PDB file of C-alpha atoms in Angstrom:
ATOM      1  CA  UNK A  23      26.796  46.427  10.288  1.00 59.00           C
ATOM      2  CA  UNK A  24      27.783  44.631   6.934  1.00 66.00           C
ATOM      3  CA  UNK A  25      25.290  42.447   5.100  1.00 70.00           C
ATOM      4  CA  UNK A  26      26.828  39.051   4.394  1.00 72.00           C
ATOM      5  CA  UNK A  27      25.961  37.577   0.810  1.00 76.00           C
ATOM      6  CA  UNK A  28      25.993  34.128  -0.116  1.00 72.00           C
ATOM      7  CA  UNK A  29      28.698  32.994  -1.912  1.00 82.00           C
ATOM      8  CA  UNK A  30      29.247  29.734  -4.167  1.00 81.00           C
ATOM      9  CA  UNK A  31      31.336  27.887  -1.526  1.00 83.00           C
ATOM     10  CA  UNK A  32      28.453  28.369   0.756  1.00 82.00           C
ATOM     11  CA  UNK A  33      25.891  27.119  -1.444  1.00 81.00           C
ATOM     12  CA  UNK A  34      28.228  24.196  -2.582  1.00 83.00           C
ATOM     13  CA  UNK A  35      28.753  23.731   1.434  1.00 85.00           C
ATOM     14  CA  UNK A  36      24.623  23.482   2.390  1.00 86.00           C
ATOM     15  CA  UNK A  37      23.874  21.354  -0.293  1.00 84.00           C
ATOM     16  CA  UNK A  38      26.480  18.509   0.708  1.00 88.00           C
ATOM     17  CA  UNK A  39      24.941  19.043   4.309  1.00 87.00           C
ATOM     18  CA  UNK A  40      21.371  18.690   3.164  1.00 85.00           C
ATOM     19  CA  UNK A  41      22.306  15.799   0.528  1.00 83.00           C
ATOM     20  CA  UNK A  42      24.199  13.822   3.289  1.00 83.00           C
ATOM     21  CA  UNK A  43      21.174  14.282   5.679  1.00 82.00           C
ATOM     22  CA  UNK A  44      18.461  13.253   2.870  1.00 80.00           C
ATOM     23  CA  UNK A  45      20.853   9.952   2.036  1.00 75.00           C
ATOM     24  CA  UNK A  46      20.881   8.851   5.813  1.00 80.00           C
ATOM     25  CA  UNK A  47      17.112   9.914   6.273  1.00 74.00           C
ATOM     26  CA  UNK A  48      16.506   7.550   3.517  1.00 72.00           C
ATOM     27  CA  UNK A  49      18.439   3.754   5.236  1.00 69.00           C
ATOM     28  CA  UNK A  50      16.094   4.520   8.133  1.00 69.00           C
ATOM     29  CA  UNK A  51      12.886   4.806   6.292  1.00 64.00           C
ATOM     30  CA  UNK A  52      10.751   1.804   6.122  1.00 60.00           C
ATOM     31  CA  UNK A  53      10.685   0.085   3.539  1.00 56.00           C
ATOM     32  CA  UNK A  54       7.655   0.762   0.917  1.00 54.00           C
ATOM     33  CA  UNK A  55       6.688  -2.575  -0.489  1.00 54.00           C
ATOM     34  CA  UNK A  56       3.486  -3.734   0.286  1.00 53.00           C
ATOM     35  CA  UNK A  57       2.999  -5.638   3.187  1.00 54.00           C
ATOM     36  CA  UNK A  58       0.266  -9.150   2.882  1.00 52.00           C
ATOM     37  CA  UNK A  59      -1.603  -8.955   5.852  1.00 55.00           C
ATOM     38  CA  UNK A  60      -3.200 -12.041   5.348  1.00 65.00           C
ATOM     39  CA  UNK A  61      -2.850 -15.797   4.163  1.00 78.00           C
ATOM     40  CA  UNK A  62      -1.953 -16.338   0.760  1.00 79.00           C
ATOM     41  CA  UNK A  63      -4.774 -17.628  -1.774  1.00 84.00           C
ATOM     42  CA  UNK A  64      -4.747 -18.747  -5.280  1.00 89.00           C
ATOM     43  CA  UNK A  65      -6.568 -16.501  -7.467  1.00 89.00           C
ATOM     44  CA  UNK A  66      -6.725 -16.069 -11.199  1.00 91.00           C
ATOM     45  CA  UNK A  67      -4.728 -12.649 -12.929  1.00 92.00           C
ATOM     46  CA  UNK A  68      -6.063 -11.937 -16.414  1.00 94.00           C
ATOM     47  CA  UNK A  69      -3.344  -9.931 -18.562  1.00 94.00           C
ATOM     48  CA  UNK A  70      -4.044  -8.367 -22.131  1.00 93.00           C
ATOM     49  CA  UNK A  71      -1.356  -7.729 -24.176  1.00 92.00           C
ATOM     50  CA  UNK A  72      -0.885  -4.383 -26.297  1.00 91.00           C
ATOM     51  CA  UNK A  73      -1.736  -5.351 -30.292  1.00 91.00           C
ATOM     52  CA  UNK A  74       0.011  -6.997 -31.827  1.00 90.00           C
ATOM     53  CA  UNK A  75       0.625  -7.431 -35.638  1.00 90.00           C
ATOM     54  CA  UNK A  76      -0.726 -10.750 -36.641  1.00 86.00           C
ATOM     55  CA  UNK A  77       2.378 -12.628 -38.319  1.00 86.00           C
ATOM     56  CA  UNK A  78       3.623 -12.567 -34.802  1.00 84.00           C
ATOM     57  CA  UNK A  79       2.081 -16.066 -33.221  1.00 82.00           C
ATOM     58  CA  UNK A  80       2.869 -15.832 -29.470  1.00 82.00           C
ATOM     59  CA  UNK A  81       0.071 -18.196 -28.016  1.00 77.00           C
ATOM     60  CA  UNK A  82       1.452 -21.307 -29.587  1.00 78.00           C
ATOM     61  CA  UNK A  83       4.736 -20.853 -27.541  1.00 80.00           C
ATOM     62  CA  UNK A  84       2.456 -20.297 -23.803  1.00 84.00           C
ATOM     63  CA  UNK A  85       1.321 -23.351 -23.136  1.00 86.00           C
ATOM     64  CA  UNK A  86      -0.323 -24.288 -20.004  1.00 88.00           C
ATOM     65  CA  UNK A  87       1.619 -24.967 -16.813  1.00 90.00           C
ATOM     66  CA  UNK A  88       4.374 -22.255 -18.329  1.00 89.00           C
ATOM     67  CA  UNK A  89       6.405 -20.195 -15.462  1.00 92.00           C
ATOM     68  CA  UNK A  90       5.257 -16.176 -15.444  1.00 93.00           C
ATOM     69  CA  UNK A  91       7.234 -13.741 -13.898  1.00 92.00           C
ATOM     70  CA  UNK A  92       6.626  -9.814 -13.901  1.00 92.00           C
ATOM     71  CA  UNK A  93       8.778  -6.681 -14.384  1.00 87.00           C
ATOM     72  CA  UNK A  94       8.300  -3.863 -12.373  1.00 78.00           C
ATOM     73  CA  UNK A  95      10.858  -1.274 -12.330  1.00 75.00           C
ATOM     74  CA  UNK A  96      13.546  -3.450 -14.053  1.00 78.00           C
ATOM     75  CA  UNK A  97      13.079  -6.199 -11.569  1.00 84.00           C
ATOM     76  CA  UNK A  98      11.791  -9.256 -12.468  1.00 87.00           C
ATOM     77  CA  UNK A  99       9.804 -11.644  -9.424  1.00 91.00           C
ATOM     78  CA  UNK A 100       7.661 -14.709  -9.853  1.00 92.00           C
ATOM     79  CA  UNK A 101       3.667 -14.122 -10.650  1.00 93.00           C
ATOM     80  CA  UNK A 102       2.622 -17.083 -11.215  1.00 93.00           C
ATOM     81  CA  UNK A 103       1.682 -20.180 -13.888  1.00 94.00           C
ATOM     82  CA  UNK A 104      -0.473 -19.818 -17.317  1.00 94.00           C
ATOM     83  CA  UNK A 105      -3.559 -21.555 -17.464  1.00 94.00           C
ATOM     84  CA  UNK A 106      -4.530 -20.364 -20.807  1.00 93.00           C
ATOM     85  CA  UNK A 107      -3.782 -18.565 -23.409  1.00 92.00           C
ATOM     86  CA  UNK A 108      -6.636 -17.045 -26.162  1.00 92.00           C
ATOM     87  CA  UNK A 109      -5.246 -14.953 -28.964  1.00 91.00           C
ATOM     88  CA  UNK A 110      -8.597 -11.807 -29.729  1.00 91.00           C
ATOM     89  CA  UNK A 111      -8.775  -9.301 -32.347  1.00 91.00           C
ATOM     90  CA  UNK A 112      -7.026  -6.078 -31.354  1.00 90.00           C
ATOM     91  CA  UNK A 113      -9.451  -3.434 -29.851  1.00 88.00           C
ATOM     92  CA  UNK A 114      -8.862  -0.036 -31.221  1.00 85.00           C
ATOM     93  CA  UNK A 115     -10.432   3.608 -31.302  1.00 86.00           C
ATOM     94  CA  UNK A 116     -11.119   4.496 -35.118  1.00 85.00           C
ATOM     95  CA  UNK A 117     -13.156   7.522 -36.469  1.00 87.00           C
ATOM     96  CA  UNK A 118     -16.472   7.181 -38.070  1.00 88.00           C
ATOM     97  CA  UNK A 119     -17.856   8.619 -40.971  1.00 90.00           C
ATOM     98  CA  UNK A 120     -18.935  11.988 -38.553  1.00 92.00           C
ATOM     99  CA  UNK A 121     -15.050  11.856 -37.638  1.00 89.00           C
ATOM    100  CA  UNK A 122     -16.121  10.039 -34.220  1.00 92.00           C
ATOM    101  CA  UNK A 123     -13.987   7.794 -32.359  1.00 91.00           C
ATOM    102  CA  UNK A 124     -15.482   4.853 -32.135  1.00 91.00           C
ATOM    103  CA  UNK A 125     -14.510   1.259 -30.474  1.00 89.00           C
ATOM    104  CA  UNK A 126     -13.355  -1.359 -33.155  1.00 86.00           C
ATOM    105  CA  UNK A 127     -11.057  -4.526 -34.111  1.00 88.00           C
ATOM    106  CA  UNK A 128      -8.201  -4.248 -35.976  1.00 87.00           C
ATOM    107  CA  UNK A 129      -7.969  -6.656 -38.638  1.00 88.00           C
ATOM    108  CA  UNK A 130      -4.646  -6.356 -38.902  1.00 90.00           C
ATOM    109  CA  UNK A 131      -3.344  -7.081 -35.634  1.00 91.00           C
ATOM    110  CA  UNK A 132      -4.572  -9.083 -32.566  1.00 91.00           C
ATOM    111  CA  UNK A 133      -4.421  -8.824 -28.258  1.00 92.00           C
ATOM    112  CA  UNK A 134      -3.231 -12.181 -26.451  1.00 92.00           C
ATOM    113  CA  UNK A 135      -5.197 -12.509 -23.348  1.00 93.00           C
ATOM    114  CA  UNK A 136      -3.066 -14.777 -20.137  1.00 94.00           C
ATOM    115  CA  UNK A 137      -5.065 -16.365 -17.291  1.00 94.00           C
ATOM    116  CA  UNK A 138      -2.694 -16.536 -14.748  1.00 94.00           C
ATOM    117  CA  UNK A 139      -2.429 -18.861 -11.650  1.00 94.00           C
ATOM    118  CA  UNK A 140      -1.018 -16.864  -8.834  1.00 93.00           C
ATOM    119  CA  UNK A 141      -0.873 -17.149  -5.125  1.00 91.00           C
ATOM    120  CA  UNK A 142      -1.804 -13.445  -3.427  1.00 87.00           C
ATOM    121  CA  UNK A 143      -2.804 -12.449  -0.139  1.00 84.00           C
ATOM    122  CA  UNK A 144      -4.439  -8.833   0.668  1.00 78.00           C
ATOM    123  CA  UNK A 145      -2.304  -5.985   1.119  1.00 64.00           C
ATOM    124  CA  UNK A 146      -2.253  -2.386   3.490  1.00 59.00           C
ATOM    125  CA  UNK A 147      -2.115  -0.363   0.305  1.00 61.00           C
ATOM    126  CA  UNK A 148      -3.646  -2.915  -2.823  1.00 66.00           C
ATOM    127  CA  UNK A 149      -6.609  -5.197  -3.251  1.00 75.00           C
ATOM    128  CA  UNK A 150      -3.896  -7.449  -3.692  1.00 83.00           C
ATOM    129  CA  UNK A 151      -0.043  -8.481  -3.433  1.00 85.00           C
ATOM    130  CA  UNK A 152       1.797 -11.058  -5.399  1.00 86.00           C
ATOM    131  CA  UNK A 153       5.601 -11.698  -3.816  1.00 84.00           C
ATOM    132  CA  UNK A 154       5.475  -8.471  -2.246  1.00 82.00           C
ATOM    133  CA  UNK A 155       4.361  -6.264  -5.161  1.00 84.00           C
ATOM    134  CA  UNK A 156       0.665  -4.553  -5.046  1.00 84.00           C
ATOM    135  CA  UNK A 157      -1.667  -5.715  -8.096  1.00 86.00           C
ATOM    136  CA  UNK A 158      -4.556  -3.665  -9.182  1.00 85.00           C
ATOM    137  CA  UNK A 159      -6.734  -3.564 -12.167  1.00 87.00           C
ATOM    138  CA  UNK A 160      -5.785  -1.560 -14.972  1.00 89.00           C
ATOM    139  CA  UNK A 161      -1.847  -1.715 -13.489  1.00 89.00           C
ATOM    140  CA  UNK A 162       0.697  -1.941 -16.915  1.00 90.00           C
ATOM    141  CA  UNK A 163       3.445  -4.850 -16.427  1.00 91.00           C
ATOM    142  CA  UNK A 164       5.863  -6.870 -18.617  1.00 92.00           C
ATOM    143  CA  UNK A 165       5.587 -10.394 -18.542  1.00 92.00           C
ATOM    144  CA  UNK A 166       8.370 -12.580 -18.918  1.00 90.00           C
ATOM    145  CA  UNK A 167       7.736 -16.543 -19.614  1.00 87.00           C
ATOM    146  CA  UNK A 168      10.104 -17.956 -21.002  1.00 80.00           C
ATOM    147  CA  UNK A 169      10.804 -17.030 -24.443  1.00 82.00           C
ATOM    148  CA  UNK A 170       8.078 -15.150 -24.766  1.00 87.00           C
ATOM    149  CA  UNK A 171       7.306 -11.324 -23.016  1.00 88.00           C
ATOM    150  CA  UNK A 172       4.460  -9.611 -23.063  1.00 91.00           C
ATOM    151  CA  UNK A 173       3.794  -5.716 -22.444  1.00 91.00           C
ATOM    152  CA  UNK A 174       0.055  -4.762 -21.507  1.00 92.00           C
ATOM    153  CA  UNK A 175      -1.943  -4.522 -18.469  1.00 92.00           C
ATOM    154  CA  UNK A 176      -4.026  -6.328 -15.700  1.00 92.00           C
ATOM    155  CA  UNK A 177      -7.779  -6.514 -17.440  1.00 91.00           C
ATOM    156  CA  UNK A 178      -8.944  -8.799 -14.018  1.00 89.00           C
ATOM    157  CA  UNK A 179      -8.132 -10.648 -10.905  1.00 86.00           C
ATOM    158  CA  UNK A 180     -10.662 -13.347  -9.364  1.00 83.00           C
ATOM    159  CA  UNK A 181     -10.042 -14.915  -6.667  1.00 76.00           C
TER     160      UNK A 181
END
């Protein structure tokens, strides 16, 4: 009896077989987008904005009314409309004088905070889902409105 060892062209050979059966696995997957399972309602999305330096005057160019769309994963998809706009001092961590982090402001830089007007329904896997995308508390986007984009995260949602 001989043993049989694996050689390259084997290896090269399974791999192709279990790529090609992964890749056509995949198209008949459903898909994984959330699903609304109910009717859509207009409720109010509050986004904070990571500091910014405060030469940089962003609020001035959101006025109310202005189109918001979201980027997730590269893809942009309409949120919503801004209803206001308040620029607050940035909220940092900063040592005391035992070496502590502590909550403060930066005086140097500053957080824009967007109410946002958006229609959502409830979702299978998220409290809530704007044009087919979950939205959570504390979930980081990239808002795009205009001329203006924001990076920071959901602070609230109220419907």
């Amino acid at each position: 009896m001989t043993k049989r060892r694996l050689n390259p062209v084997d290896l090269v050979l399974i791999l192709i077989v279990v790529f090609a059966v992964l890749f056509i696995g995949q198209k008949f997957l459903p898909a994984t987008t959330a699903t609304p399972t109910s009717k859509a309602t207009t409720m109010t999305v509050v986004f904070l904005s990571q500091p910014l330096p405060n030469w940089i005057h962003v609020a001035s160019h959101l006025p109310a009314g202005t189109s918001v769309n979201a980027v997730l994963g590269g893809t942009a998809y309409p949120f919503g409309t801004v209803q206001s706009v308040t620029k607050l001092p940035a909220r940092i961590s900063a040592p005391n004088a035992a070496g502590q982090l502590t909550a403060s402001t930066d005086p140097l830089s500053s957080q824009i905070q967007v109410a946002i007007s958006v229609q959502a329904t409830g979702g299978t896997n998220s409290a809530y889902v704007v044009s087919n995308n979950p939205v959570y508390l504390g979930q980081q986007m990239v808002l795009d409105m205009g001329a203006v984009q924001l990076t920071g995260y959901v602070e609230a949602v109220t419907p």
